[in-house]
Coordinates of C-alpha atoms in Angstrom, one line a residue:
M1 CA 12.2 23.5 14.8
A2 CA 12.5 21.6 11.5
Y3 CA 15.0 19.2 13.1
V4 CA 12.4 18.4 15.9
L5 CA 9.7 17.8 13.3
V6 CA 11.8 15.6 11.1
M7 CA 13.2 13.5 14.0
G8 CA 9.7 13.3 15.6
G9 CA 8.3 12.1 12.3
L10 CA 11.1 9.6 12.0
A11 CA 10.6 8.4 15.6
L12 CA 6.8 8.1 14.9
S13 CA 7.5 6.0 11.8
V14 CA 10.0 3.7 13.5
S15 CA 7.6 3.2 16.4
F16 CA 4.8 2.4 14.0
T17 CA 7.0 -0.1 12.2
L18 CA 8.1 -1.8 15.4
G19 CA 4.5 -1.9 16.6
W20 CA 3.5 -3.5 13.4
V21 CA 6.2 -6.1 13.7
L22 CA 5.2 -6.8 17.3
W23 CA 1.5 -7.2 16.3
R24 CA 2.4 -9.7 13.6
A25 CA 4.7 -11.6 16.0
V26 CA 1.9 -11.8 18.6
R27 CA -0.6 -13.0 15.9
W28 CA 2.0 -15.6 14.7
A29 CA 2.6 -16.8 18.3
W30 CA -1.1 -17.0 19.0
G31 CA -1.6 -19.1 15.9
L32 CA 1.0 -21.6 17.2
V33 CA -0.7 -21.7 20.6
A34 CA -4.2 -22.0 19.2
G35 CA -3.4 -24.7 16.7
P36 CA -4.1 -24.8 13.0
P37 CA -7.3 -23.1 11.8
T38 CA -10.2 -25.3 10.9
P39 CA -10.8 -25.6 7.2
R40 CA -13.9 -23.9 5.8
R41 CA -16.5 -26.1 4.1
A42 CA -16.6 -25.9 0.4
A43 CA -19.9 -25.7 -1.4
T44 CA -20.8 -29.2 -2.6
P45 CA -21.8 -29.4 -6.2
R46 CA -25.2 -30.7 -7.1
P47 CA -25.2 -34.2 -8.7
R48 CA -26.0 -34.1 -12.4
A49 CA -28.4 -36.5 -14.1
R50 CA -26.6 -39.1 -16.2
K51 CA -27.5 -39.7 -19.7
A52 CA -27.9 -43.2 -21.0
P53 CA -24.8 -44.4 -23.0
R54 CA -25.2 -44.6 -26.7
Q55 CA -24.4 -47.7 -28.6
A56 CA -21.6 -46.9 -31.0
A57 CA -21.5 -48.5 -34.4
P58 CA -18.3 -50.6 -35.0
K59 CA -15.8 -48.6 -37.0
P60 CA -13.2 -50.0 -39.3
A61 CA -9.7 -50.1 -37.9
A62 CA -7.8 -46.9 -38.6
R63 CA -4.3 -45.8 -38.1
P64 CA -3.6 -44.6 -34.6
A65 CA -3.4 -40.8 -34.3
P66 CA 0.1 -39.4 -33.6
K67 CA 0.7 -38.6 -30.0
P68 CA 0.9 -35.0 -29.0
P69 CA 4.2 -33.8 -27.7
A70 CA 4.5 -34.4 -24.0
K71 CA 4.0 -31.3 -21.8
P72 CA 6.7 -30.6 -19.3
T73 CA 5.4 -31.5 -15.8
S74 CA 5.7 -28.7 -13.3
R75 CA 7.0 -29.6 -9.9
E76 CA 5.3 -28.8 -6.7
P77 CA 6.6 -25.6 -5.0
W78 CA 8.9 -26.0 -2.0
A79 CA 7.5 -25.6 1.5
L80 CA 9.6 -22.5 2.0
T81 CA 8.1 -21.0 -1.2
C82 CA 4.5 -21.7 0.0
W83 CA 5.3 -20.3 3.5
L84 CA 6.7 -17.1 1.9
A85 CA 3.7 -16.8 -0.4
R86 CA 1.4 -16.7 2.7
R87 CA 3.2 -13.7 4.2
H88 CA 1.6 -10.4 3.0
S89 CA 3.4 -7.9 5.1
A90 CA 6.6 -7.6 3.1
M91 CA 5.3 -5.1 0.5
P92 CA 3.8 -2.6 2.9
L93 CA 6.9 -2.7 5.1
A94 CA 9.1 -2.2 2.0
S95 CA 7.0 0.7 0.9
L96 CA 7.2 2.3 4.3
A97 CA 11.0 1.8 4.5
L98 CA 11.5 3.3 1.0
L99 CA 9.4 6.3 1.9
L100 CA 11.3 6.8 5.2
Y101 CA 14.6 6.4 3.3
G102 CA 13.6 9.0 0.7
L103 CA 12.5 11.5 3.3
T104 CA 15.7 11.1 5.4
R105 CA 17.8 11.5 2.3
L106 CA 15.9 14.7 1.5
V107 CA 16.5 15.9 5.0
E108 CA 20.1 14.9 4.9
F109 CA 20.5 17.0 1.7
G110 CA 18.8 19.9 3.4
M111 CA 21.1 19.6 6.4
T112 CA 24.2 19.7 4.3
Q113 CA 23.1 23.0 2.7
R114 CA 22.9 24.9 6.0
P115 CA 25.9 26.2 7.8
L116 CA 25.5 24.0 10.9
S117 CA 26.7 20.4 10.7
P118 CA 24.1 17.5 11.1
P119 CA 24.1 15.4 14.2
A120 CA 26.9 12.8 14.5
G121 CA 25.1 9.6 13.8
Y122 CA 22.6 10.9 11.2
H123 CA 24.6 9.8 8.2
S124 CA 25.0 6.3 9.5
L125 CA 21.2 6.2 10.3
V126 CA 20.4 7.1 6.7
N127 CA 22.8 4.5 5.4
A128 CA 21.3 1.8 7.7
L129 CA 17.8 2.8 6.7
G130 CA 18.8 2.5 3.0
W131 CA 20.2 -1.0 3.5
A132 CA 17.1 -2.0 5.4
A133 CA 14.8 -0.6 2.7
A134 CA 16.8 -2.5 0.0
A135 CA 16.6 -5.8 2.0
L136 CA 12.8 -5.3 2.5
L137 CA 12.3 -4.5 -1.2
A138 CA 14.2 -7.7 -2.1
L139 CA 12.0 -9.7 0.4
A140 CA 8.9 -8.1 -1.1
I141 CA 10.0 -9.2 -4.6
L142 CA 10.7 -12.7 -3.4
N143 CA 7.2 -12.7 -1.8
L144 CA 5.6 -11.7 -5.1
M145 CA 7.5 -14.4 -7.0
A146 CA 6.4 -17.0 -4.4
R147 CA 2.8 -15.9 -4.7
W148 CA 3.1 -16.2 -8.5
R149 CA 4.6 -19.7 -8.1
C150 CA 2.0 -20.9 -5.7
R151 CA -1.1 -19.4 -7.4
E152 CA -2.3 -22.7 -8.8
R153 CA -2.4 -24.4 -5.5

């Protein structure tokens, strides 16, 4: 009974993840077909009243002030970095994969403690899920770093 519940939960989680990926792919494809979104209008600031310029009294020539040290100029982020910063699905997918991996590792430990042996491909499934969770976590970290890099834009 526990095996059916665990495998049913795993199948439900995998189908949810695949459905999410399919939904995101359909939205992406629809965005390509529909064209780029129209930009929203920004609120236009009100014009301010100008003050009349003052007549400055002539000052005696003074020594020029020392120049401040030059600030290092930051380069524009790459297009790949900006593209990655716009993707917001990496962290939820990584969280889901890590949760699934933790649960399957717990079930694997429980299966090794009983006298019956686990199904043949279960250990390879747990290993593959672990590698997928690690890859998604790395992608989520890259996504956060890209968002941080493109936050000024």
